[in-house]
XYZ file of C-alpha atoms in Angstrom:
473
model
C -64.039 -25.092 144.119
C -65.119 -22.705 146.863
C -62.786 -20.112 148.378
C -63.169 -21.746 151.779
C -62.072 -25.076 150.351
C -59.046 -23.465 148.689
C -58.088 -21.816 151.964
C -57.853 -25.317 153.493
C -55.817 -26.583 150.555
C -53.368 -23.711 150.259
C -53.243 -22.299 153.790
C -49.818 -22.104 155.402
C -50.715 -19.555 158.048
C -53.102 -21.901 159.837
C -51.942 -23.984 162.768
C -49.887 -26.807 161.272
C -51.496 -30.210 161.485
C -49.779 -33.536 161.647
C -47.746 -34.042 158.447
C -49.801 -35.691 155.747
C -48.343 -38.896 154.422
C -49.048 -40.348 151.041
C -50.233 -43.886 151.582
C -50.686 -46.194 148.606
C -53.529 -47.891 150.424
C -55.501 -44.625 150.306
C -54.643 -43.854 146.693
C -56.877 -44.137 143.713
C -55.237 -46.881 141.662
C -56.178 -47.110 137.986
C -56.259 -50.388 136.167
C -53.061 -51.847 134.748
C -49.512 -51.351 135.977
C -49.665 -47.570 136.336
C -48.468 -46.449 139.802
C -51.080 -45.118 142.157
C -51.766 -41.372 142.358
C -52.971 -39.906 145.664
C -56.530 -38.700 145.587
C -56.825 -34.916 145.785
C -59.261 -32.412 144.408
C -57.949 -31.088 141.124
C -58.265 -27.468 140.091
C -61.259 -26.134 138.291
C -59.439 -26.337 134.957
C -58.694 -30.047 135.243
C -62.277 -30.955 134.506
C -62.330 -33.866 137.000
C -63.733 -34.260 140.477
C -62.125 -36.883 142.704
C -62.362 -37.633 146.406
C -60.566 -34.808 148.313
C -57.860 -35.506 150.855
C -57.705 -33.214 153.870
C -54.489 -31.251 154.070
C -53.282 -27.857 155.140
C -49.733 -28.180 153.856
C -47.923 -30.762 151.777
C -44.433 -31.792 152.887
C -41.361 -30.687 150.941
C -40.270 -33.101 148.239
C -36.699 -33.083 149.545
C -37.840 -34.151 153.018
C -40.004 -36.995 151.774
C -39.012 -40.671 151.327
C -37.661 -41.248 147.812
C -39.953 -44.238 147.258
C -43.083 -42.078 147.698
C -41.732 -38.873 146.200
C -43.286 -39.474 142.776
C -46.778 -39.636 144.250
C -46.199 -36.421 146.209
C -44.829 -34.792 143.037
C -48.056 -35.637 141.195
C -50.109 -34.415 144.134
C -48.413 -31.018 144.079
C -48.949 -30.794 140.327
C -52.645 -31.440 140.773
C -52.830 -28.828 143.491
C -51.118 -26.299 141.179
C -53.667 -26.944 138.437
C -56.105 -24.731 140.325
C -56.196 -21.358 138.557
C -56.767 -18.211 140.596
C -58.473 -15.011 139.516
C -55.803 -12.339 139.265
C -58.166 -9.589 138.198
C -58.762 -8.941 141.894
C -55.262 -8.451 143.277
C -56.470 -8.430 146.878
C -58.293 -11.759 146.884
C -56.740 -14.977 148.217
C -53.252 -13.501 148.488
C -52.045 -16.191 150.864
C -53.281 -19.028 148.668
C -51.728 -17.487 145.562
C -48.380 -17.189 147.284
C -48.507 -20.807 148.449
C -49.164 -21.949 144.897
C -46.267 -19.844 143.627
C -43.922 -21.293 146.231
C -45.104 -24.789 145.332
C -44.395 -24.137 141.644
C -40.945 -22.794 142.516
C -40.297 -25.910 144.574
C -41.234 -28.103 141.602
C -38.824 -26.233 139.322
C -36.054 -26.418 141.905
C -36.722 -30.128 142.394
C -36.377 -30.721 138.646
C -33.196 -28.639 138.418
C -31.401 -30.293 141.322
C -32.481 -33.931 141.045
C -29.656 -35.166 138.860
C -29.737 -38.879 138.220
C -33.291 -39.268 139.514
C -36.100 -39.931 137.045
C -38.784 -37.289 137.455
C -40.563 -36.985 134.118
C -41.831 -40.554 134.000
C -44.725 -41.640 131.821
C -47.086 -42.114 134.779
C -46.427 -38.487 135.799
C -47.023 -37.028 132.329
C -50.832 -36.743 132.654
C -50.468 -34.742 135.878
C -47.709 -32.595 134.356
C -49.710 -31.751 131.254
C -52.931 -31.204 133.218
C -51.119 -28.624 135.318
C -49.536 -26.944 132.303
C -52.771 -26.861 130.314
C -54.793 -25.549 133.240
C -52.441 -22.604 133.726
C -51.347 -21.537 130.243
C -54.079 -22.738 127.839
C -56.525 -19.916 128.320
C -58.433 -17.369 126.264
C -56.552 -14.120 125.796
C -58.409 -10.901 126.621
C -59.749 -8.988 123.618
C -57.539 -6.202 122.322
C -58.707 -2.622 122.467
C -59.650 -1.224 119.075
C -57.325 1.784 119.308
C -54.298 -0.218 120.479
C -51.126 0.734 118.582
C -48.267 -1.755 119.124
C -45.733 0.785 117.866
C -46.640 3.408 120.471
C -48.777 1.942 123.268
C -47.343 0.032 126.191
C -48.326 -3.679 126.202
C -50.835 -4.961 128.726
C -48.900 -7.294 131.010
C -50.391 -10.616 132.092
C -51.642 -10.247 135.706
C -51.110 -13.966 136.457
C -47.435 -13.791 135.456
C -46.135 -14.663 138.973
C -47.653 -18.129 138.446
C -47.477 -18.290 134.670
C -43.752 -17.653 134.477
C -42.922 -20.538 136.796
C -45.256 -22.895 134.913
C -43.542 -21.972 131.643
C -40.157 -22.525 133.265
C -41.262 -25.922 134.572
C -42.683 -26.979 131.202
C -39.512 -25.863 129.421
C -37.527 -28.176 131.705
C -39.924 -30.968 130.763
C -39.576 -30.388 127.006
C -35.764 -30.216 126.999
C -35.260 -33.115 129.407
C -33.380 -36.050 127.920
C -35.474 -38.473 129.940
C -38.650 -37.403 128.109
C -39.104 -39.783 125.186
C -40.782 -38.017 122.281
C -42.649 -41.138 121.156
C -44.231 -41.423 124.594
C -44.703 -37.714 125.331
C -46.375 -36.925 122.006
C -49.554 -38.509 123.380
C -49.702 -35.667 125.902
C -47.918 -32.871 123.996
C -50.273 -33.443 121.073
C -51.288 -31.411 118.020
C -54.149 -29.759 119.894
C -51.758 -28.557 122.582
C -49.357 -27.201 119.923
C -52.269 -25.338 118.337
C -53.211 -23.766 121.676
C -49.573 -22.828 122.228
C -49.349 -21.047 118.859
C -52.591 -19.182 119.540
C -51.019 -17.790 122.724
C -48.406 -15.951 120.638
C -50.987 -13.186 120.313
C -50.413 -12.313 123.976
C -49.503 -8.672 124.518
C -47.019 -9.613 127.224
C -43.544 -9.856 125.611
C -42.302 -12.007 128.511
C -44.851 -14.683 127.688
C -44.093 -14.569 123.966
C -40.393 -15.040 124.715
C -41.093 -18.231 126.689
C -43.491 -19.455 124.005
C -40.856 -18.899 121.334
C -38.289 -20.991 123.187
C -40.735 -23.760 124.088
C -42.309 -24.087 120.616
C -38.873 -24.198 119.030
C -37.857 -26.995 121.390
C -41.087 -28.887 120.697
C -40.457 -28.575 116.955
C -36.984 -30.009 117.381
C -38.036 -32.859 119.671
C -41.376 -33.993 118.256
C -40.779 -34.694 114.571
C -44.334 -35.923 114.045
C -45.661 -32.432 114.906
C -43.398 -30.457 112.557
C -45.681 -30.299 109.541
C -48.660 -29.387 111.710
C -46.723 -26.588 113.434
C -45.637 -25.104 110.112
C -49.176 -25.210 108.710
C -50.638 -23.676 111.860
C -48.130 -20.826 111.737
C -49.032 -20.331 108.051
C -52.685 -20.021 109.008
C -51.790 -17.420 111.645
C -50.011 -15.400 108.953
C -52.927 -15.738 106.502
C -55.368 -14.459 109.102
C -53.021 -11.640 110.050
C -52.350 -10.447 106.481
C -55.790 -10.826 104.931
C -58.179 -10.357 107.872
C -57.001 -8.694 111.077
C -53.597 -7.047 110.418
C -53.210 -7.364 114.183
C -51.079 -9.963 115.901
C -48.533 -9.488 118.648
C -46.377 -12.535 118.004
C -45.498 -12.381 114.293
C -41.893 -11.449 115.069
C -41.428 -14.344 117.496
C -43.011 -16.832 115.085
C -40.679 -15.607 112.344
C -37.691 -16.098 114.642
C -38.665 -19.743 115.035
C -39.173 -20.080 111.287
C -35.743 -18.590 110.600
C -34.170 -21.505 112.427
C -36.556 -23.997 110.800
C -35.808 -22.736 107.273
C -32.106 -22.980 107.994
C -32.601 -26.726 108.475
C -34.553 -27.362 105.270
C -33.071 -29.988 102.976
C -32.166 -29.291 99.341
C -34.002 -29.386 96.981
C -36.783 -27.547 98.770
C -40.087 -29.368 99.036
C -43.136 -28.026 97.270
C -44.720 -27.338 100.667
C -41.820 -25.047 101.624
C -41.955 -23.138 98.345
C -45.692 -22.691 98.763
C -45.114 -21.397 102.288
C -42.672 -18.832 100.910
C -45.016 -17.709 98.160
C -48.279 -17.640 100.112
C -47.237 -16.852 103.688
C -43.845 -15.147 103.907
C -43.856 -12.794 100.915
C -47.360 -11.351 101.669
C -46.118 -10.411 105.155
C -44.643 -7.326 103.455
C -48.206 -6.012 102.963
C -49.399 -5.011 106.490
C -48.869 -1.466 107.706
C -47.073 -2.695 110.833
C -44.356 -4.537 108.866
C -41.713 -2.435 110.636
C -42.404 -4.365 113.858
C -41.170 -7.663 112.440
C -39.290 -6.775 109.254
C -35.891 -7.781 110.624
C -37.083 -11.341 111.305
C -38.995 -11.477 108.015
C -35.954 -10.364 106.055
C -33.839 -13.031 107.740
C -36.309 -15.772 106.730
C -36.438 -14.530 103.135
C -32.636 -14.399 102.864
C -32.467 -17.945 104.257
C -34.637 -19.133 101.366
C -32.416 -17.435 98.780
C -29.288 -18.924 100.348
C -30.886 -22.372 100.291
C -32.162 -22.104 96.732
C -31.073 -19.134 94.537
C -34.045 -19.753 92.231
C -36.390 -18.522 94.979
C -34.985 -15.020 94.438
C -37.246 -14.578 91.387
C -40.622 -15.003 93.153
C -39.282 -13.052 96.133
C -38.222 -10.082 93.991
C -41.497 -10.172 92.080
C -43.289 -10.124 95.416
C -41.250 -7.195 96.749
C -41.903 -5.220 93.575
C -45.595 -6.037 93.729
C -45.981 -5.118 97.402
C -43.537 -2.186 97.455
C -44.722 0.254 100.184
C -45.003 3.410 98.057
C -47.064 5.237 100.669
C -44.408 5.040 103.410
C -40.861 6.319 102.995
C -39.690 4.634 106.214
C -40.902 1.237 104.993
C -39.321 1.794 101.591
C -35.947 2.296 103.268
C -36.455 -0.919 105.256
C -37.415 -2.993 102.238
C -34.542 -1.487 100.236
C -32.168 -2.954 102.838
C -33.744 -6.355 102.243
C -33.649 -5.873 98.488
C -29.909 -5.161 98.574
C -29.209 -8.390 100.479
C -31.200 -10.383 97.921
C -29.450 -8.701 94.994
C -26.083 -9.681 96.469
C -27.138 -13.341 96.195
C -28.875 -13.016 92.829
C -27.336 -15.016 89.990
C -27.120 -13.878 86.383
C -29.928 -16.015 84.954
C -32.502 -15.186 87.679
C -31.599 -11.500 87.237
C -32.493 -11.634 83.541
C -36.011 -12.800 84.494
C -36.711 -9.761 86.689
C -34.270 -7.192 85.284
C -36.714 -4.816 83.594
C -39.131 -4.682 86.528
C -36.241 -4.320 88.985
C -34.604 -1.453 87.082
C -37.953 0.328 86.794
C -38.373 0.016 90.569
C -34.913 1.523 91.099
C -35.833 4.408 88.773
C -39.000 5.172 90.703
C -37.111 5.134 94.001
C -34.451 7.465 92.567
C -37.240 9.820 91.486
C -38.853 9.778 94.949
C -39.805 13.114 96.487
C -38.474 11.897 99.847
C -34.719 12.390 100.081
C -34.186 9.373 102.387
C -35.632 6.989 99.810
C -33.458 8.496 97.074
C -30.401 8.487 99.331
C -30.883 4.836 100.336
C -31.329 3.826 96.697
C -28.132 5.637 95.699
C -26.287 3.763 98.425
C -26.750 0.610 96.319
C -23.825 1.831 94.219
C -21.590 1.672 97.311
C -21.967 -2.119 97.282
C -18.876 -3.590 95.607
C -20.640 -6.890 94.914
C -23.424 -5.172 92.957
C -21.023 -2.838 91.121
C -18.502 -5.489 90.132
C -20.630 -8.584 89.544
C -24.295 -7.777 90.182
C -27.172 -5.909 88.588
C -25.376 -2.529 88.696
C -22.264 -3.804 86.932
C -20.842 -2.771 83.555
C -22.487 -5.793 81.958
C -25.984 -4.398 82.634
C -25.181 -0.729 82.030
C -26.684 -0.661 78.461
C -30.029 -1.749 79.947
C -29.960 0.075 83.282
C -28.542 3.490 82.407
C -31.198 4.512 79.814
C -33.871 3.795 82.446
C -32.323 5.738 85.350
C -30.307 8.435 83.540
C -32.924 11.198 83.694
C -33.593 10.603 87.392
C -29.851 10.693 88.155
C -29.354 13.952 86.246
C -32.267 15.610 88.056
C -30.871 14.621 91.463
C -27.319 15.624 90.552
C -28.265 19.098 89.309
C -31.322 20.308 91.194
C -31.615 18.453 94.495
C -31.616 20.499 97.704
C -29.832 17.784 99.724
C -26.055 17.879 99.271
C -25.609 14.166 100.044
C -28.153 13.096 97.429
C -26.647 15.491 94.878
C -23.128 14.180 95.503
C -24.148 10.520 95.360
C -26.065 10.998 92.101
C -23.071 12.764 90.545
C -20.792 9.902 91.579
C -23.128 7.307 90.034
C -23.110 9.195 86.736
C -19.296 9.207 86.806
C -19.315 5.445 87.415
C -21.251 4.854 84.201
C -19.103 7.317 82.303
C -16.172 5.045 83.151
C -18.134 1.843 82.523
C -19.662 2.608 79.141
C -19.011 6.022 77.627
C -20.891 5.122 74.469
C -24.113 4.329 76.336
C -23.622 7.353 78.565
C -23.319 9.705 75.569
C -26.343 8.098 73.911
C -28.384 8.653 77.075
C -27.168 12.240 77.301
C -28.112 12.972 73.677
C -31.500 11.403 74.128
C -32.093 13.397 77.301
C -31.159 16.603 75.504
C -33.517 15.743 72.634
C -36.306 14.981 75.111
C -35.652 18.269 76.892
C -35.740 20.195 73.596
C -38.938 18.427 72.589
C -40.462 19.202 75.955
C -39.623 22.892 75.531
C -41.138 22.864 72.042
C -44.322 21.176 73.288
C -44.623 23.656 76.133
C -44.150 26.559 73.725
C -46.780 25.155 71.359
C -49.196 24.622 74.210
C -48.622 28.165 75.476
C -49.257 29.574 71.999
C -52.537 27.672 71.723
C -53.677 28.973 75.106
C -52.869 32.500 74.007
C -54.929 32.013 70.850
C -57.851 30.708 72.902
C -57.516 33.667 75.293
C -57.438 36.140 72.409
C -60.488 34.537 70.766
C -62.400 34.621 74.051
C -61.567 38.283 74.542
C -62.715 39.076 70.989
C -66.041 37.296 71.504
C -66.672 39.193 74.736
C -65.987 42.478 72.983
């Protein structure tokens, strides 16, 4: 559509012509019982070309006869399906503002028309055409050096229009007059796929609207639920194993947290596979700190639903433990503690050795924050009294971690770490003095053996040095 044509369609500054009326006799009437829709030129994104109707300004919906208001409503939707170029902020300012005001009028009309049916089936094609034309677009490519943790996001230039379209569509999705069985023909799987793809937008305002809308669609359209879950899984697969770049992982996980909360017991095989293949590997990417809070919530939801899921989750955490980043280790340790609080006795026995070895390595960490956070586990009454750190497991745990605790309690430069390690040793002295003494004796024997080995090694080096000196002489 040419700029000159759009000036005629959207102009409000021009001299006002006689008010345009919507006459059914001039409408394009499809076959069947569907009400007539006035003929106007749709936006470029609509993909259709119909006979244009001359107009400079459409009348306000409130001022129009109720019997013909539906046709005018559709006409305004079709007008708003024209998408402007916002890359040039100076072009077609007047037309852009008219479209924005028209969109605002549509939202206001929906909000204030109590008792009047607006989202009827005949209007759904025009509604979805307008929504698709405005929001279903290709996102701009990300810059290679973009760092989501430090760089400011690039905001969507068309947000003045986009925000109102999202607001209008949200009203459509949550409306009680929209029957899901009817609307699913228009809010179809392809549209849901496009919606999920938009979560990669850098604009956090858009992702927030998408999160709310997709969640509402999931709740309303039961036939789309499986498809939405699988599509989100595919987004995670691509993110973890290919790109490691996606702006909307946190928002998608927020939706999933609510979805998981509604899972029925026993969990379906599909849900367990999603946990194993999609959620647990999300601990791998370097940018896990950006969405770890939401990820941890989803994981805990699984354990609360089915305690048996704690075993594959713990095995996954141990396998993907972020040894190269102390900050991430502290984060994941928080998650680990929550899981251990929910861990039953039998599942613990399946992962006990690997878990205790992980705790030992974290206690031996060169970074004091990792050691400190690990020692804080013993401040958890649930773990001390009934969990993996309790008296019951002391004969297995203490021999593994004793040496690390002694080193931190005697030689560490940080007073907090030294004090915490000393307190943990006292706890096990009270729990199981026999095991404690056995560990102490073994540690002393190991220390004596180490000294003997070092002395032997030193003597051999001295012999080699003496022999080399003799040969040179």
